[in-house]
Coordinates of N, CA and C in Angstrom, one line a residue:
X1 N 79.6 41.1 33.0 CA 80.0 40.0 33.9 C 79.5 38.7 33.3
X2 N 80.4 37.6 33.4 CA 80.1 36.5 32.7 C 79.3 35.5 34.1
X3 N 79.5 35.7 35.0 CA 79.1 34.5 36.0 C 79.9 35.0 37.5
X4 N 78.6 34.5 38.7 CA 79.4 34.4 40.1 C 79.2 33.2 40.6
X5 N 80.6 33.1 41.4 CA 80.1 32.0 42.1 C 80.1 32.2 43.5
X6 N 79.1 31.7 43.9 CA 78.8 32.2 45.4 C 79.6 31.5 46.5
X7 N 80.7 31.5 46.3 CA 82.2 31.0 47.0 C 83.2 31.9 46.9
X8 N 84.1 31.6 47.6 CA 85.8 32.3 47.7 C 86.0 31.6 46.3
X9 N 87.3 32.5 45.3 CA 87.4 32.0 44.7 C 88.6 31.1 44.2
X10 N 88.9 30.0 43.5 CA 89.8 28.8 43.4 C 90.7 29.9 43.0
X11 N 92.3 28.9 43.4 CA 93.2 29.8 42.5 C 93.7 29.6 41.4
X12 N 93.6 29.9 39.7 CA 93.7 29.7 39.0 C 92.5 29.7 37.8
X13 N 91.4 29.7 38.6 CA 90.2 29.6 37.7 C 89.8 30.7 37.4
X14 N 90.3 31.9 37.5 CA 90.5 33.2 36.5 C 89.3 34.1 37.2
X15 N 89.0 33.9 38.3 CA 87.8 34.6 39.2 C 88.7 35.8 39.9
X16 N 88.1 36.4 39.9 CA 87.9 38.0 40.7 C 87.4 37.8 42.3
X17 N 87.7 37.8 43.4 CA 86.8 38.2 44.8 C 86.7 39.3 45.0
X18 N 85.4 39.5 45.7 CA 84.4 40.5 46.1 C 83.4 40.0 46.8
X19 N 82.6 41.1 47.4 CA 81.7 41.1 48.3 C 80.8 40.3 48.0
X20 N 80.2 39.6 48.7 CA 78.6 37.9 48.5 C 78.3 38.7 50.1
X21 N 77.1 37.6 50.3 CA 76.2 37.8 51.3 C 77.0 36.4 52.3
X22 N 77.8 36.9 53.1 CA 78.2 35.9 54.3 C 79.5 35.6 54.2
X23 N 80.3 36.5 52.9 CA 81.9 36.1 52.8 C 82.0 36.6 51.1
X24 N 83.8 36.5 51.0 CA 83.3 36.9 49.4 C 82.9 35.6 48.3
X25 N 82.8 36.1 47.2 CA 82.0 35.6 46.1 C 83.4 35.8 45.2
X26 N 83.0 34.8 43.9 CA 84.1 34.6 42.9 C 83.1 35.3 41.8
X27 N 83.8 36.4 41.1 CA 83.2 36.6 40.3 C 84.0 36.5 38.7
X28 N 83.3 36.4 37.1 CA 84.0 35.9 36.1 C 83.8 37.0 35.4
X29 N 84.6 38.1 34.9 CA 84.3 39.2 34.5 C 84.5 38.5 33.2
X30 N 83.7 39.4 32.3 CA 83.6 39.7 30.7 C 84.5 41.0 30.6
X31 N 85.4 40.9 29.1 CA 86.0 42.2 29.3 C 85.3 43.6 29.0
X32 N 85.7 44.5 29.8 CA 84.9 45.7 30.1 C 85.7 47.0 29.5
X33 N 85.4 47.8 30.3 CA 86.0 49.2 30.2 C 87.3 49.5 31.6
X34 N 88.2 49.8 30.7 CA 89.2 50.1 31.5 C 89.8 51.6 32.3
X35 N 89.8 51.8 33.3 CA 89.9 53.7 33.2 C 90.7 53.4 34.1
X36 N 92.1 54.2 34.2 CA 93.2 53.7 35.0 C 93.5 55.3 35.6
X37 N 93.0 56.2 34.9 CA 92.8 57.6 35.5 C 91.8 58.5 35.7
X38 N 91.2 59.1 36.8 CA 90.6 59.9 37.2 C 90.8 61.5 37.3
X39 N 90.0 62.4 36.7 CA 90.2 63.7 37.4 C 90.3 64.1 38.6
X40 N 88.7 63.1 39.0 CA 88.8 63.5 40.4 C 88.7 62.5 41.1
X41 N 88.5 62.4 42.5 CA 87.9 61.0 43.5 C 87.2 61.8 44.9
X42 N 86.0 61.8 44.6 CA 85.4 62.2 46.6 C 85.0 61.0 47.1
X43 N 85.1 61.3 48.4 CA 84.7 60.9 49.7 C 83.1 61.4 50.1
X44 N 82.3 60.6 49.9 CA 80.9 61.5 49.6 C 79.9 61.0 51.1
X45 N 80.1 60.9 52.4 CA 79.2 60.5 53.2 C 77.5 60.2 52.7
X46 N 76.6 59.8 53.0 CA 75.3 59.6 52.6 C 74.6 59.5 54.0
X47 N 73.1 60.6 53.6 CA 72.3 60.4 55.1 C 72.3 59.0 55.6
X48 N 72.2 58.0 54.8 CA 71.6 56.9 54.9 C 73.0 56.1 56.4
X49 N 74.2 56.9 56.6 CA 75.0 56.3 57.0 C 76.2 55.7 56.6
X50 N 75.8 55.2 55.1 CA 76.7 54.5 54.6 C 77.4 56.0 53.7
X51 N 78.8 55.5 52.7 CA 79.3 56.3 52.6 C 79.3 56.3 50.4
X52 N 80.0 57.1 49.8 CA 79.8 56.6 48.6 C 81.6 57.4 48.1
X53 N 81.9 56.7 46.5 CA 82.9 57.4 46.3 C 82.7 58.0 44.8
X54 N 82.5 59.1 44.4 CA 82.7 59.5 43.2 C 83.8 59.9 42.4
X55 N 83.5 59.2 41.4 CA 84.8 59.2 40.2 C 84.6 60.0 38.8
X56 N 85.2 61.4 39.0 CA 84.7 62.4 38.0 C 86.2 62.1 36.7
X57 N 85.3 61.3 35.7 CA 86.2 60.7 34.5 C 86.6 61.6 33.8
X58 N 88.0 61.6 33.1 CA 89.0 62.6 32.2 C 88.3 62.8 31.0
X59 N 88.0 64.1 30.4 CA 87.3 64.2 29.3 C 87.3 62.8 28.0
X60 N 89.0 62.4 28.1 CA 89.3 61.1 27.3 C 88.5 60.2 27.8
X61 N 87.8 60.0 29.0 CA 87.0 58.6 28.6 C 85.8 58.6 29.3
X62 N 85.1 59.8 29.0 CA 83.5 59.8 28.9 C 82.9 59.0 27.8
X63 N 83.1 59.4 27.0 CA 82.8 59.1 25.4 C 82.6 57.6 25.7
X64 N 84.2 57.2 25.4 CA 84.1 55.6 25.6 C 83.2 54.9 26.8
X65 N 83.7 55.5 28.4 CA 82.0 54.9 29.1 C 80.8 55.2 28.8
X66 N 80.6 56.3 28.3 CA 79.2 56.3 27.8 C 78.8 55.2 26.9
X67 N 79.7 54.9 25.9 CA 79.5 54.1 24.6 C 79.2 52.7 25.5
X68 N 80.0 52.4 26.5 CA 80.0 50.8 27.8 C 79.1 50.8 27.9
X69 N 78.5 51.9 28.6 CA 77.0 51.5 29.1 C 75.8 51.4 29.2
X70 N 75.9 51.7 27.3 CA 74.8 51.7 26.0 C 74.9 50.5 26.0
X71 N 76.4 49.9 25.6 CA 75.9 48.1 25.0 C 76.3 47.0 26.7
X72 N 76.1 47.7 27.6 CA 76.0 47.4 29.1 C 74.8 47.1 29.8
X73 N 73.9 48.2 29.0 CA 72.8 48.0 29.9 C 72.0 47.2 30.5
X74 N 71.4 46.5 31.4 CA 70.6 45.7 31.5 C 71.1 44.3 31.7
X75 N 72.1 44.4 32.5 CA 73.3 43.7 32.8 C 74.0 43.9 34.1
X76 N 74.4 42.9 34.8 CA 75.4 43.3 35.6 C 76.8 43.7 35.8
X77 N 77.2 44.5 36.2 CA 78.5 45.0 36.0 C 79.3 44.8 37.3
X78 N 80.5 45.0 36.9 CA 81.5 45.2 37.9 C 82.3 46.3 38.2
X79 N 82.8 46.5 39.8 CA 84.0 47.8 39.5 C 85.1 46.9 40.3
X80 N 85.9 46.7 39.5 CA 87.1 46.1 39.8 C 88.4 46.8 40.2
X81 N 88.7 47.0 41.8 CA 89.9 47.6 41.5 C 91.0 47.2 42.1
X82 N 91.9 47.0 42.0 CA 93.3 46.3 42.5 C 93.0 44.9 42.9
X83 N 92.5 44.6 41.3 CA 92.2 42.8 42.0 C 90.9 42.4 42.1
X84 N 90.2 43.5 42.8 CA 89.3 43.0 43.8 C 88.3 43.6 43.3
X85 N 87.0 42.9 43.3 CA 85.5 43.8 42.9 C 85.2 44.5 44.4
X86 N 84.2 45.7 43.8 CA 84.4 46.3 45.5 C 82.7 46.9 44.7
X87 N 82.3 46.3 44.1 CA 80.5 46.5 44.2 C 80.4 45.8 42.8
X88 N 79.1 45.4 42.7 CA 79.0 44.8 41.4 C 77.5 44.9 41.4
X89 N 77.2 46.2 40.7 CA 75.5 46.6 40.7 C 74.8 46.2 39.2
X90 N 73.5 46.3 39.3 CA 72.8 46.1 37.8 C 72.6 46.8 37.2
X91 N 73.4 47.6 35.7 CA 73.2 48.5 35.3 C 71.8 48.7 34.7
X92 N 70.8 49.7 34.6 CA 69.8 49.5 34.0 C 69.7 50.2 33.3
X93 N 70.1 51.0 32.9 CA 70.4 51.8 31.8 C 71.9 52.9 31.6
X94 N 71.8 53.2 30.1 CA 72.5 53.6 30.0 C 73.4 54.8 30.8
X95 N 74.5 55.3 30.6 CA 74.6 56.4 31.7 C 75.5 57.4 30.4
X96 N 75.7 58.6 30.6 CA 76.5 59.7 30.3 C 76.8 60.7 31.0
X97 N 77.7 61.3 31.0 CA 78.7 62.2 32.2 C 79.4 62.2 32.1
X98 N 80.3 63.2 33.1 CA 81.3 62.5 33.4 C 81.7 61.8 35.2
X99 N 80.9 61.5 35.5 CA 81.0 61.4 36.7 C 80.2 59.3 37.2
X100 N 81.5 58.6 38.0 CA 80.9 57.2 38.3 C 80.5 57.2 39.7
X101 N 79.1 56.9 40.3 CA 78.9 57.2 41.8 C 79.3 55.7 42.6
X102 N 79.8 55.6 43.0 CA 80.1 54.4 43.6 C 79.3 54.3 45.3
X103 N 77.9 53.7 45.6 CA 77.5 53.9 46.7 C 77.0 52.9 47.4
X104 N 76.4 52.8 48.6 CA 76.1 52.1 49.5 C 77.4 51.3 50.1
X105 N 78.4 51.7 50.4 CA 79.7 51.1 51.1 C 80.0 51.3 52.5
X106 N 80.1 50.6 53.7 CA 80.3 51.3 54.7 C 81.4 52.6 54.9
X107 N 81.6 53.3 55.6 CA 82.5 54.5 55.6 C 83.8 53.8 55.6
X108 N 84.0 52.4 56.0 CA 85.4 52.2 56.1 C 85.8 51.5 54.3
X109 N 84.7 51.3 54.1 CA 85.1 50.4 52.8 C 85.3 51.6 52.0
X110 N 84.3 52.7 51.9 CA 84.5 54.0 51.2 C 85.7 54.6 51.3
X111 N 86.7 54.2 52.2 CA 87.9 55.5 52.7 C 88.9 54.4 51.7
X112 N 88.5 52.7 52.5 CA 89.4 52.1 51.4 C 89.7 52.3 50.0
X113 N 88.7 52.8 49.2 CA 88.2 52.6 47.7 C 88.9 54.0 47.2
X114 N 88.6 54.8 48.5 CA 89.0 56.1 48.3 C 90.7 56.2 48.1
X115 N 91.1 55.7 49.1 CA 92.8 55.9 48.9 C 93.3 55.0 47.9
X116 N 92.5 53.9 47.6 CA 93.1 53.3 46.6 C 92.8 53.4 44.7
X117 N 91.9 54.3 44.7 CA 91.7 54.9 43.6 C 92.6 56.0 43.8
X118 N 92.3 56.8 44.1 CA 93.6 58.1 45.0 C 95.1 57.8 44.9
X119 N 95.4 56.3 44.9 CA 97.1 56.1 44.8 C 97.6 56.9 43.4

């Protein structure tokens, strides 16, 4: 991620919206990793109340996120989907798997993320 701005964002100035503290935020992505298919998508409830969504990646693009989030690390990232950022956590290290946990979302944001990765 190149920069946020802690505003809605202008139209035209190449910003992304997503979730800020009190409304959304503009955020300026750096180009990333692109995965446009999934094997799988759950709906994962969490004690905590809130809800989470997992994204179990096609053998084709472990490799490649693993490789992201070696020269990722220690950095903020984004998950961008249809437009819209829908978390943007601090990766701190690298990751391998095949599986992306997407958590702390309320259950309604999770069902969103859910059917729309799901489309």
């Amino acid at each position: 991620m190149d920069r946020i701005d802690k505003a809605a964002c202008v139209t035209g100035a190449g910003g992304v919206p997503g979730p800020g503290a009190g409304g959304d935020w503009c955020y300026f992505l750096a180009p990333g990793l692109d995965v446009t298919r999934a094997e799988r998508v759950e709906l994962i409830p969490e004690q905590t109340g809130d809800a989470a969504v997992a994204v179990t990646l096609t053998p084709a693009d472990r490799d490649s996120f693993a490789a992201w989030t070696t020269r990722s690390a220690g950095r903020q990232i984004a998950f961008n989907v249809q437009g819209r950022v829908v978390q943007a956590p601090d990766l701190l290290e690298p990751l391998s798997g095949d599986m992306v946990y997407i958590s702390a979302l309320t259950e309604a944001d999770a069902r969103t993320l859910f059917r729309q990765l799901w489309e």
